[in-house]
Coordinates of C-alpha atoms in Angstrom, one line a residue:
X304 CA 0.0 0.0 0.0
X305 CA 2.9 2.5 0.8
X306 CA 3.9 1.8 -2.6
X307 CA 0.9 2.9 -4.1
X308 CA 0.8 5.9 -2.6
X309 CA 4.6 6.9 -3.7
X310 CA 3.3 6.0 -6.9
X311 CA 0.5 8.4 -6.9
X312 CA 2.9 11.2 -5.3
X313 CA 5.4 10.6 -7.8
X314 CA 3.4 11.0 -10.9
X315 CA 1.5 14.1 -9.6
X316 CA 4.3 16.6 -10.2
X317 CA 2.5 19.8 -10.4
X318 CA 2.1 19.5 -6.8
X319 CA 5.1 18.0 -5.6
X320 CA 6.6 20.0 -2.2
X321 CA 9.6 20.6 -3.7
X322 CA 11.2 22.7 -0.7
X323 CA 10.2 19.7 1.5
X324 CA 12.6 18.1 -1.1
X325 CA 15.0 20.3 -1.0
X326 CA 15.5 20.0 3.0
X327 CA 15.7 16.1 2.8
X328 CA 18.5 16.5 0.1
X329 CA 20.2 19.2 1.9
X330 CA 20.4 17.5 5.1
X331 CA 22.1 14.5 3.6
X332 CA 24.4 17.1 1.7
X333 CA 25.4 18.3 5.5
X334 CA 26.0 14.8 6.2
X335 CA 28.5 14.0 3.7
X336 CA 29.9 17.1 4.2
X337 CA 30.5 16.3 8.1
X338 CA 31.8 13.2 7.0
X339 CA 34.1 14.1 4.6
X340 CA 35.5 16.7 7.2
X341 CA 35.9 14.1 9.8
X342 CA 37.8 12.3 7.0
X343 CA 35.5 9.2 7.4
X344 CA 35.3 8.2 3.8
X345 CA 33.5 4.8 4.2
X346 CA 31.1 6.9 5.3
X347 CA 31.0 9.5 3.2
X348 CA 30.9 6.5 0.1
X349 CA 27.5 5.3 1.8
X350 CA 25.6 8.7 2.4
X351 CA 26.7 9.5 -1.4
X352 CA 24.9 6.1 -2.1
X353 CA 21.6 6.7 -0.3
X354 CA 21.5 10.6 -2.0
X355 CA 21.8 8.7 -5.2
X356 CA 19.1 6.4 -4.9
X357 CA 16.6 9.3 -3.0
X358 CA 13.5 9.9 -4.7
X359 CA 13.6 12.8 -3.4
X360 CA 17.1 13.8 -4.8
X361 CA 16.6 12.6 -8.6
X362 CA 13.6 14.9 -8.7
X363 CA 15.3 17.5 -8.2
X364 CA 17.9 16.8 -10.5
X365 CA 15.5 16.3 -13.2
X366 CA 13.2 18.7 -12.3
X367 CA 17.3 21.1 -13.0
X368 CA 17.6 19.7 -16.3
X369 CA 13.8 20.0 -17.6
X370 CA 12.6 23.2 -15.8
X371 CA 15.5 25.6 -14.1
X372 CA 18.5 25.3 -16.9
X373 CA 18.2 27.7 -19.6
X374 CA 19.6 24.4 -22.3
X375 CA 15.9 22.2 -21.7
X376 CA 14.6 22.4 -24.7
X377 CA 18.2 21.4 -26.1
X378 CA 18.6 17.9 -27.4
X379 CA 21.5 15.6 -27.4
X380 CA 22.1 12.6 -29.6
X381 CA 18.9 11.0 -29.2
X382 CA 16.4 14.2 -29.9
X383 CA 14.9 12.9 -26.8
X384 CA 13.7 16.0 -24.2
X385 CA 11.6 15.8 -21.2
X386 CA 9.5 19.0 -21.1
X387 CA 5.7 17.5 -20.1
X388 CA 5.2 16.1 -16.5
X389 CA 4.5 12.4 -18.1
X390 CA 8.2 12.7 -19.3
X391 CA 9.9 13.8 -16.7
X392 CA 8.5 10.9 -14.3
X393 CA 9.4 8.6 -16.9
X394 CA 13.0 9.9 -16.5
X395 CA 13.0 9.9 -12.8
X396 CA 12.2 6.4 -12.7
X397 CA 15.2 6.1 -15.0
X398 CA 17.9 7.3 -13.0
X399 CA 20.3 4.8 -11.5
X400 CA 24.0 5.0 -10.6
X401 CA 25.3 1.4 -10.4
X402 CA 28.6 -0.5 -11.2
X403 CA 27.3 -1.1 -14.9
X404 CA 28.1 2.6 -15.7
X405 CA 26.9 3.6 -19.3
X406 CA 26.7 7.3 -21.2
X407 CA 25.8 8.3 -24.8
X408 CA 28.3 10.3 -26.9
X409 CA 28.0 14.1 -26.5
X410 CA 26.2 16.4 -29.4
X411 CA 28.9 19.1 -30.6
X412 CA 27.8 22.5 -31.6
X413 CA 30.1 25.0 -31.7
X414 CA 29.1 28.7 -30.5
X415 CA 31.7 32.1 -31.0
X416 CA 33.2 33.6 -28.6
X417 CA 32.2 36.9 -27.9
X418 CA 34.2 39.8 -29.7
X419 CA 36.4 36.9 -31.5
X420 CA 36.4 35.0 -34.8
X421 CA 37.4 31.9 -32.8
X422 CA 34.4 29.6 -31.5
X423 CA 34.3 27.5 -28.8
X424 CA 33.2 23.6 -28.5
X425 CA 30.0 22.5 -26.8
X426 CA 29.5 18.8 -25.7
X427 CA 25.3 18.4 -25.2
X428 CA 24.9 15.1 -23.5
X429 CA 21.5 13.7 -23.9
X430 CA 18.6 14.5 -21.3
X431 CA 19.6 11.4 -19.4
X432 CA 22.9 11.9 -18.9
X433 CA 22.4 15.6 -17.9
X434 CA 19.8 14.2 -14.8
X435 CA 22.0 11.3 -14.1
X436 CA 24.9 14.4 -13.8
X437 CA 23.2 16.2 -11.6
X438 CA 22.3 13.4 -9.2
X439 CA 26.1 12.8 -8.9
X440 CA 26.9 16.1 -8.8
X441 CA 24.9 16.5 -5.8
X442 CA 26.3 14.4 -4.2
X443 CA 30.0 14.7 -4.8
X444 CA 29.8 18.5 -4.5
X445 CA 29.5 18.2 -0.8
X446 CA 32.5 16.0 -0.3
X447 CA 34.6 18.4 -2.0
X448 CA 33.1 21.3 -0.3
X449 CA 34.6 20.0 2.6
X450 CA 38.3 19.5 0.6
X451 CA 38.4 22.7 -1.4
X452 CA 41.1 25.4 -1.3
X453 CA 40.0 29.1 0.9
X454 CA 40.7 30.9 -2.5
X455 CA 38.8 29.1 -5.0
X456 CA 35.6 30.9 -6.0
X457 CA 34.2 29.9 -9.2
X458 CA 31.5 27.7 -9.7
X459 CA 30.9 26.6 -6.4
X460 CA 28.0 27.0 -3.6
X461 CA 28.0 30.4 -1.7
X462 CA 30.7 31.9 -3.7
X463 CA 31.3 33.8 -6.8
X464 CA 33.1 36.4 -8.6
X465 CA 32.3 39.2 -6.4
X466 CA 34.0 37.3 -3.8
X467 CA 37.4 36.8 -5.7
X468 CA 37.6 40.5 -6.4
X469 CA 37.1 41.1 -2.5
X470 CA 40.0 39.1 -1.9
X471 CA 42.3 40.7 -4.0
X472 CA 41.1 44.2 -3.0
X473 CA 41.6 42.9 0.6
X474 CA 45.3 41.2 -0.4
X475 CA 46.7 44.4 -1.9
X476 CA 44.8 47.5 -0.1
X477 CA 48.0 48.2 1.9
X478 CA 51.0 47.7 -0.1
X479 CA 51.2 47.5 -3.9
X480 CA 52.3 44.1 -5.2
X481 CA 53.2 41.8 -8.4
X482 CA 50.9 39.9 -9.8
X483 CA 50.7 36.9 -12.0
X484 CA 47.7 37.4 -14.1
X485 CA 47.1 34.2 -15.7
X486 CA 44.7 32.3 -17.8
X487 CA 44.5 28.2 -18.7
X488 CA 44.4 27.7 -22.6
X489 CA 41.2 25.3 -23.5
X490 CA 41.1 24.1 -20.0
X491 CA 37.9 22.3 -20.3
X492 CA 39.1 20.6 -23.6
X493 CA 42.8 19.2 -22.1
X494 CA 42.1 17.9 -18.9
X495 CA 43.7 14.6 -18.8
X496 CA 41.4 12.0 -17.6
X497 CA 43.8 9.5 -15.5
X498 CA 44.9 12.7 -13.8
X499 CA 41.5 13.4 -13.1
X500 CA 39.9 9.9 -11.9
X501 CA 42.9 9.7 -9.7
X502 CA 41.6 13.0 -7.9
X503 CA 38.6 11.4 -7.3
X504 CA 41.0 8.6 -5.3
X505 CA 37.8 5.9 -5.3
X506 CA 36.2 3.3 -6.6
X507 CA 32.5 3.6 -6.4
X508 CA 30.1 3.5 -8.9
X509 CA 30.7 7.5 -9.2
X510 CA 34.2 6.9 -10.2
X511 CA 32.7 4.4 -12.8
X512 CA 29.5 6.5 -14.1
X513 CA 32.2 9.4 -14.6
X514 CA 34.9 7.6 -15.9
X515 CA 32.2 6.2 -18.6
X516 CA 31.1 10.7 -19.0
X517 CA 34.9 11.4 -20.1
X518 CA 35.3 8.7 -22.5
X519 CA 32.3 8.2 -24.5
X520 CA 33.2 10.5 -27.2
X521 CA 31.4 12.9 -29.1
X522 CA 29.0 13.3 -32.3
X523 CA 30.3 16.3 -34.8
X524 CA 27.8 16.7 -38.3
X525 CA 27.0 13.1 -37.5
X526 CA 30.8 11.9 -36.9
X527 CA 31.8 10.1 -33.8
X528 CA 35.7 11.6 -32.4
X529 CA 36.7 9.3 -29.7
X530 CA 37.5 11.7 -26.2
X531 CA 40.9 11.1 -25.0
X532 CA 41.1 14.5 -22.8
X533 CA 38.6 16.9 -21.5
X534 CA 35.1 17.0 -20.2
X535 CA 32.8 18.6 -22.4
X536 CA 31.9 22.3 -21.8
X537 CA 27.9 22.2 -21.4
X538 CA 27.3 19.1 -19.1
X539 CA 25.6 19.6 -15.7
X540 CA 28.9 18.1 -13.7
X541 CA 31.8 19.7 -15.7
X542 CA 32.4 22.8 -13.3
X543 CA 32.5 20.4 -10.6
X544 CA 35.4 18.1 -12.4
X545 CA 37.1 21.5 -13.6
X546 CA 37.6 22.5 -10.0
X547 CA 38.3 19.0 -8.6
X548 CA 41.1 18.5 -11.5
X549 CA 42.5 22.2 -10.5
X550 CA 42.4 21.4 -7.0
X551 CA 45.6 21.6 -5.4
X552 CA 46.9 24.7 -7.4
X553 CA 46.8 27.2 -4.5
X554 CA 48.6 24.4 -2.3
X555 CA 51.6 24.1 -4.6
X556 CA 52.1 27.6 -5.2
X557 CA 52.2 28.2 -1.2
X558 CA 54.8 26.0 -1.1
X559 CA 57.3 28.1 -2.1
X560 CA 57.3 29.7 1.0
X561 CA 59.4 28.3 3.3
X562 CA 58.5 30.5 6.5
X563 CA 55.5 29.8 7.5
X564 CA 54.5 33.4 9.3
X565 CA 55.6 34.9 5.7
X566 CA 52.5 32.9 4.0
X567 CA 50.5 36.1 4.3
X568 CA 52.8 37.5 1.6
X569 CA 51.8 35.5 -1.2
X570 CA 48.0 34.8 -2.1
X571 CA 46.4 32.9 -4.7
X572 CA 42.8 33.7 -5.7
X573 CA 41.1 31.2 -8.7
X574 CA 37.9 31.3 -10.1
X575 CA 37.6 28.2 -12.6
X576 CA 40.6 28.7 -14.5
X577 CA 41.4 32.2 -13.8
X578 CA 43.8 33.2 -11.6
X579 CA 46.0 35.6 -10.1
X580 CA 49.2 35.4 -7.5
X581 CA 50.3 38.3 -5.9
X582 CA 53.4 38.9 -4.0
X583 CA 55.8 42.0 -3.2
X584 CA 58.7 40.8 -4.4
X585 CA 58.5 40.0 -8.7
X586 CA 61.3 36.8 -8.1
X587 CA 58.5 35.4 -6.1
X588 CA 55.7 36.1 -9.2
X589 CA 58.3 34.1 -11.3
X590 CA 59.1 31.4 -9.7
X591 CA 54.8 30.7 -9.3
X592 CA 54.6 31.1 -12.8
X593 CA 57.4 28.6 -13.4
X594 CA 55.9 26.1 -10.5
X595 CA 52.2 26.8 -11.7
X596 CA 53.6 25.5 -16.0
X597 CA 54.9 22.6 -14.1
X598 CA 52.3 21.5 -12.1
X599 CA 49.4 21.9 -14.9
X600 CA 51.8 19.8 -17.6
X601 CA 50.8 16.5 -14.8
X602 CA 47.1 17.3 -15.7
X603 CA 47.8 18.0 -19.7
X604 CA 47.4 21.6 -19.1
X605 CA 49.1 25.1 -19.6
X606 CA 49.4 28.6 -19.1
X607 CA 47.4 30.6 -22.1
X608 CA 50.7 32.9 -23.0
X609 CA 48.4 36.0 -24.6
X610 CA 46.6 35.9 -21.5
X611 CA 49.4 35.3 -19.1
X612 CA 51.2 38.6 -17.5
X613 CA 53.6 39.9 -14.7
X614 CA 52.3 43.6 -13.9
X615 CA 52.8 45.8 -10.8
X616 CA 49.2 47.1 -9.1
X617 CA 50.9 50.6 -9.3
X618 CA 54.1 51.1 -11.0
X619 CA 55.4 50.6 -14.3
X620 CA 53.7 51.6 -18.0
X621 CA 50.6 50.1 -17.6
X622 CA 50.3 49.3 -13.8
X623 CA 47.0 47.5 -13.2
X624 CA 45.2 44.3 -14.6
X625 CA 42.1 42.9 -15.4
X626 CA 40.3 40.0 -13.9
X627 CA 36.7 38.8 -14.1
X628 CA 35.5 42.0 -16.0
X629 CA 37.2 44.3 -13.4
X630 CA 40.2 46.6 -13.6
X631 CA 42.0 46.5 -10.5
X632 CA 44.5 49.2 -10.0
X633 CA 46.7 51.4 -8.0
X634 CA 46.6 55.5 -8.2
X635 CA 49.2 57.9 -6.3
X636 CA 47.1 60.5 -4.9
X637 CA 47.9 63.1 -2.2
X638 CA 47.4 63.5 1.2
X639 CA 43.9 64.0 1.5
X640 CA 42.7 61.2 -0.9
X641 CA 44.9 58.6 0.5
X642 CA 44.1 55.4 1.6
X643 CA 45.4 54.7 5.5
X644 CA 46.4 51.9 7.5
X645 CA 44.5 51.3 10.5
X646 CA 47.0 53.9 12.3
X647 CA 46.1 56.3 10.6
X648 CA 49.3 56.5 8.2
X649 CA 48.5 57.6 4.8
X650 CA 49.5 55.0 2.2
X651 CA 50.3 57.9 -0.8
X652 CA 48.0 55.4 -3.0
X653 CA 44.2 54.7 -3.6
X654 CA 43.6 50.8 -4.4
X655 CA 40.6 51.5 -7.2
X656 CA 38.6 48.6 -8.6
X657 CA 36.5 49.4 -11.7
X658 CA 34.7 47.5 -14.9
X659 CA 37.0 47.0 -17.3
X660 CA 37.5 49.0 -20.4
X661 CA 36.7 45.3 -22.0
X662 CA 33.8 45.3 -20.1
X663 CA 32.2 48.9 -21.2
X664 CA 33.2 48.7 -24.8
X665 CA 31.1 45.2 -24.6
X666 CA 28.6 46.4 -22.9
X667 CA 28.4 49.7 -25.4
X668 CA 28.1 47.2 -28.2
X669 CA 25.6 45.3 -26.9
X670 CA 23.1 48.8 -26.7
X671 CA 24.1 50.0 -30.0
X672 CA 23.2 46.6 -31.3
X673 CA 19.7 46.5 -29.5
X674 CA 18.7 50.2 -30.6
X675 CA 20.3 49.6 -33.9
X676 CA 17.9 46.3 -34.3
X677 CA 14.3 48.1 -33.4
X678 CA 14.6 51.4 -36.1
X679 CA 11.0 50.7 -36.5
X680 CA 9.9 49.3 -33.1
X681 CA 7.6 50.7 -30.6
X682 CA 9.5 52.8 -27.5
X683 CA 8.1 50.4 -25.2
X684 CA 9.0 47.2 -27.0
X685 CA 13.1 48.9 -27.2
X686 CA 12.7 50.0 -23.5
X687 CA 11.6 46.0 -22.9
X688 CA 14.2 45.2 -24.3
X689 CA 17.0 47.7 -23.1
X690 CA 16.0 47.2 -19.3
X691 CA 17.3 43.8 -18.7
X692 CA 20.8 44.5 -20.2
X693 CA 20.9 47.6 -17.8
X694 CA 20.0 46.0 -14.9
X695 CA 22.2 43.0 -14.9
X696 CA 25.4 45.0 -16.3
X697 CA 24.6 47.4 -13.5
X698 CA 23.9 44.5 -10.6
X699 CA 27.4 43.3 -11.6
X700 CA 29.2 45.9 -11.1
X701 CA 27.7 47.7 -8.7
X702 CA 29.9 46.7 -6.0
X703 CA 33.1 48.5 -6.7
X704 CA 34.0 51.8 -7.8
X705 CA 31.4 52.4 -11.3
X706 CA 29.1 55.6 -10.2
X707 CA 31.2 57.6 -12.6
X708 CA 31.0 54.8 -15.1
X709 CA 27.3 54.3 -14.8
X710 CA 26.9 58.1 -16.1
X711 CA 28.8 57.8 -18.9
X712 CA 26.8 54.9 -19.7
X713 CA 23.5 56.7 -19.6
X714 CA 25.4 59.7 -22.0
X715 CA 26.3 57.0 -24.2
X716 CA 22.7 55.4 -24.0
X717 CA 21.1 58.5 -24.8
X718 CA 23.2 59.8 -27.7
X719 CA 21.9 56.6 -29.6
X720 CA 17.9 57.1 -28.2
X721 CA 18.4 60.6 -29.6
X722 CA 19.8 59.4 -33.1
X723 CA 16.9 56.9 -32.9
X724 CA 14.2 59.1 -32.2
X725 CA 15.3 62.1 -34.8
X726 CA 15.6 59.2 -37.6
X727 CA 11.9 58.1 -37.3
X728 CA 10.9 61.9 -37.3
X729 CA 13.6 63.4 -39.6
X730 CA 10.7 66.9 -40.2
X731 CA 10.3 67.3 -37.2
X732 CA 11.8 69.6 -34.9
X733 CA 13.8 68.6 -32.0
X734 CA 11.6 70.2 -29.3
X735 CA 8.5 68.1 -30.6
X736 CA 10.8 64.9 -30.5
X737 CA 11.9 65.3 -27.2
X738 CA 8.3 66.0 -25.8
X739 CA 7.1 62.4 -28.0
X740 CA 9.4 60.4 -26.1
X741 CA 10.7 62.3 -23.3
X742 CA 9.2 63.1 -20.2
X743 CA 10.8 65.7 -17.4
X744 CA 10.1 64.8 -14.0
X745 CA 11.2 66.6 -10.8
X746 CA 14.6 65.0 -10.4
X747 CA 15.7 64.0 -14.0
X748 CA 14.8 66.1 -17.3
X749 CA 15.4 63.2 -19.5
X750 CA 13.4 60.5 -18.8
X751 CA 12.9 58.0 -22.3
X752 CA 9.1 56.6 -21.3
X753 CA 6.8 54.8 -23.1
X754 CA 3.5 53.5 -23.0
X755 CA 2.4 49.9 -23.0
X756 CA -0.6 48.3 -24.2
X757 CA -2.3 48.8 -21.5
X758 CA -1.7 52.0 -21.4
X759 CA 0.6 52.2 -18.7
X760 CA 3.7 54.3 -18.5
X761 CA 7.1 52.0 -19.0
X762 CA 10.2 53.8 -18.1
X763 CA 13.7 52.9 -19.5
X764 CA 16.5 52.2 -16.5
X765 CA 18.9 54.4 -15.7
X766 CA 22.6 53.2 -15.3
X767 CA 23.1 55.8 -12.7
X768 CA 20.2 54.8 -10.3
X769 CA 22.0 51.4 -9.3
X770 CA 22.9 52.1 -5.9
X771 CA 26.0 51.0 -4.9
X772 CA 26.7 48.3 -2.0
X773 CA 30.2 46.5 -1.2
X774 CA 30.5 43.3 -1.2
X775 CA 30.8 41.1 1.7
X776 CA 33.5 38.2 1.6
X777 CA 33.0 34.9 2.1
X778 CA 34.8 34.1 5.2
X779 CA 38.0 31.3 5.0
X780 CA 37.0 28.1 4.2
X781 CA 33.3 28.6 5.3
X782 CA 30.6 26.8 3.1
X783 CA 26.5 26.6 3.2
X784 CA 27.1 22.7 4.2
X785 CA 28.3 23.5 7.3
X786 CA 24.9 25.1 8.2
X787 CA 26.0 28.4 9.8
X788 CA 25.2 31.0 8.1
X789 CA 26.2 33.8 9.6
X790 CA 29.3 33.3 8.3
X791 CA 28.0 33.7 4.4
X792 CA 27.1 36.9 2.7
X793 CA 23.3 37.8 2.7
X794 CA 22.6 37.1 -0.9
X795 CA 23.4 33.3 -0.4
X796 CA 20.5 32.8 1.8
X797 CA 18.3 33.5 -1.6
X798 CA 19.0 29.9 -2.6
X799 CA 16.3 27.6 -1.6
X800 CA 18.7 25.1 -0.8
X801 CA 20.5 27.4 1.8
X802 CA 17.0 27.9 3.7
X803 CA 17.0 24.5 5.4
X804 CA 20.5 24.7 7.0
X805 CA 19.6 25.0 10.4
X806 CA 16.8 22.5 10.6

């Protein structure tokens, strides 16, 4: 009878309780976590187990694959999706990780890279194999939570990019250093597969099921290309084995200090194959780029030279760098614009971190494109279309030093709503155009709003409104697994998963 009755819950998926879902798989997430931390691995090999065969856990990995990801309508090898509720029970009935590990070739489709002539390779493995992913994934993630590196930020719970920029800010606010800016050329492509099941150092039926992921090979115009290296760039679990195979980078490159109280000195912040090492002394910079070549050749990596450079954060010709969109940077100022230690001493330098000029030229493009595209669109269907751009350009940027940035952006913005508005109305005056589409209001003169179809007034987002708010680290080693969080920035908690880590 209690079969029936999982039956009927399982096939009625328009009502399923999916936090209630979420807290069962997040407690077990806490438990391998705890494990893995206590370096019990038998048990962390049995909890990973019992998550892989929870109901509870594979429909929320399918529900990831079908629903949430913005590929579900994509199709691997087989044309098969799962976009109906019938389907995606189907598929959850599917699931299993066992010894007999299987996996269909990958479908290839190659997309450009933005702002290049080059294009880079996607592997789309088939709606299966992306569930089956993100079953495992869930629950190897919190097993290597518990292993992972302080400075390693990308693609990982409770961290991102925002955080790796705080930590360099934070590193080099009181003395100007060297740093190694360096990138890993076709990282996801070379990663040598021995190197990376020995990582995984086990032999359950996870080691299997991914083992059988790297080397079944991909499908290009209908041609099947055996995989000797890599993990293909589009499958659910391929951030995961990025970071596990690049695990161990910070560790190496700390070695090179012998004294342990001089550590401090040299830092090491990655996010997914970016990253940077900064130091005082330049000897130091080389020897970590020399150490860092030598280390990646074990995993059939290497260093990206185009992208690979030794600056100063405030000396030299072009002092500076860039690193996740950002241009982080040293200024000598005065007195009065100094930064300070916590003494009070004035430093005779501002540590400045701003979007790149990579960024704004990108993001200067992308306008010009979207105005350039709707010459004979409604104002509200280009202010529809404007407002989401603006918003998530500004939301990324908004926690560093862009305020002056954001109003050259809405100068910029409006020089091209002004060519597009005199264009439609070349006769008529430029008094009558700026009352047809602008509207003065008490604070700003200028304000480009439409009406909708409703008849309601749609107004196009300012750059310079985004408020800005610093960003608040990540502390240490400190992940949502461990249930306290306190310890994690505010934003985190917006996760459903992270709700349920006090119960």
């Amino acid at each position: 009878m209690s079969r029936n009755i999982a039956d009927r819950r399982v096939y009625d998926w328009r009502a399923t309780p999916w936090h209630k879902l979420e807290r069962v798989v997040f407690k077990l997430q806490k438990r391998i976590y705890r494990a893995a931390q206590e370096g019990n691995k038998q048990k962390v090999r049995k909890l990973q187990g019992l998550l892989n065969r929870s109901w509870s856990a594979k429909m929320i990995a399918v529900r990831q694959v079908t629903q949430q990801n913005q590929g579900k309508k994509t199709a691997g090898v087989d044309g098969v999706t799962a976009l109906t509720p019938k389907r995606r029970q189907e598929l959850v009935g599917q699931l299993r990780v066992t010894g007999k590990a299987k996996a269909k070739p990958t479908r290839r489709v190659w997309i450009p890279k933005p702002g290049r002539d080059e294009k880079r390779p996607l592997g789309i493995p088939t709606i299966y194999d992306r569930a089956l992913q993100g079953l495992v994934k869930q629950a190897m993630e919190p097993e290597w939570e518990a292993y992972m590196e302080a400075n390693s930020y990308g693609f990982r719970p409770g961290r991102g990019c925002h955080d790796a920029i705080q930590a360099i800010f934070n590193n080099i606010r009181y003395k100007p250093k060297w740093v190694l800016d360096a990138d890993i050329a076709k990282c996801f492509d070379r990663i040598n597969h021995s190197a990376l099941l020995k990582k995984l150092n086990n032999t359950s039926p996870i080691r299997r099921q991914i083992r059988a992921w790297l080397q079944a090979g991909v499908i290009d115009k209908g041609t099947w290309q055996d995989k000797d290296a890599g993990t293909p760039q589009g499958g659910v679990i391929s951030p995961l084995l990025a970071n596990i195979a690049l695990h161990g980078l910070e560790e190496k490159v700390m070695g090179l200090v012998r004294i342990k109280a001089d550590r401090y000195k040299l830092t090491v912040v990655r996010y997914a194959d970016d990253f940077v090492v900064m130091h005082d002394d330049r000897s130091m910079i080389e020897k970590a780029q020399g150490v860092v070549s030598e280390w990646l050749k074990g995993l059939g990596l290497e260093l990206k030279a185009e992208k690979t450079r030794i600056s100063h954060t405030l000396e030299g010709e072009n002092p500076g760098f860039d690193f996740l969109g950002f241009n982080i940077r040293q200024y000598k100022v005065g007195k009065n614009r100094s930064g300070k230690l916590n003494n009070g001493t004035p430093l005779g330098f501002k540590t400045l971190i701003k979007p790149s000029e990579k960024s704004i030229r990108k993001h200067k493009e992308r306008l010009s494109q979207i105005v350039r595209g709707h010459k004979a669109a409604p104002q509200e269907a280009l202010i529809t279309k404007l407002n989401p751009v603006i918003r998530g350009w500004c939301n990324y940027f908004k926690t560093v030093v862009s305020k002056e940035t954001y109003g050259d952006m809405d100068n910029y913005l409006w020089e091209l709503l002004w060519k597009w508005a005199k264009r439609r109305h070349p006769n008529k005056s430029r008094e009558w155009v700026a009352q047809k589409y602008w509207t003065p209001t008490k604070d700003v003169r200028w304000n480009f709003i439409g009406k909708t179809k409703h008849k309601e007034d749609i107004e196009l987002t300012r750059h310079s409104k985004t408020e800005i708010i610093r960003h608040v680290k990540v502390k240490g080693k400190v992940s949502p697994f461990d249930g306290n969080l306190s310890l994690l920035e505010q934003e985190v908690t917006k996760n459903p998963r992270r709700k349920y880590s006090r119960t």
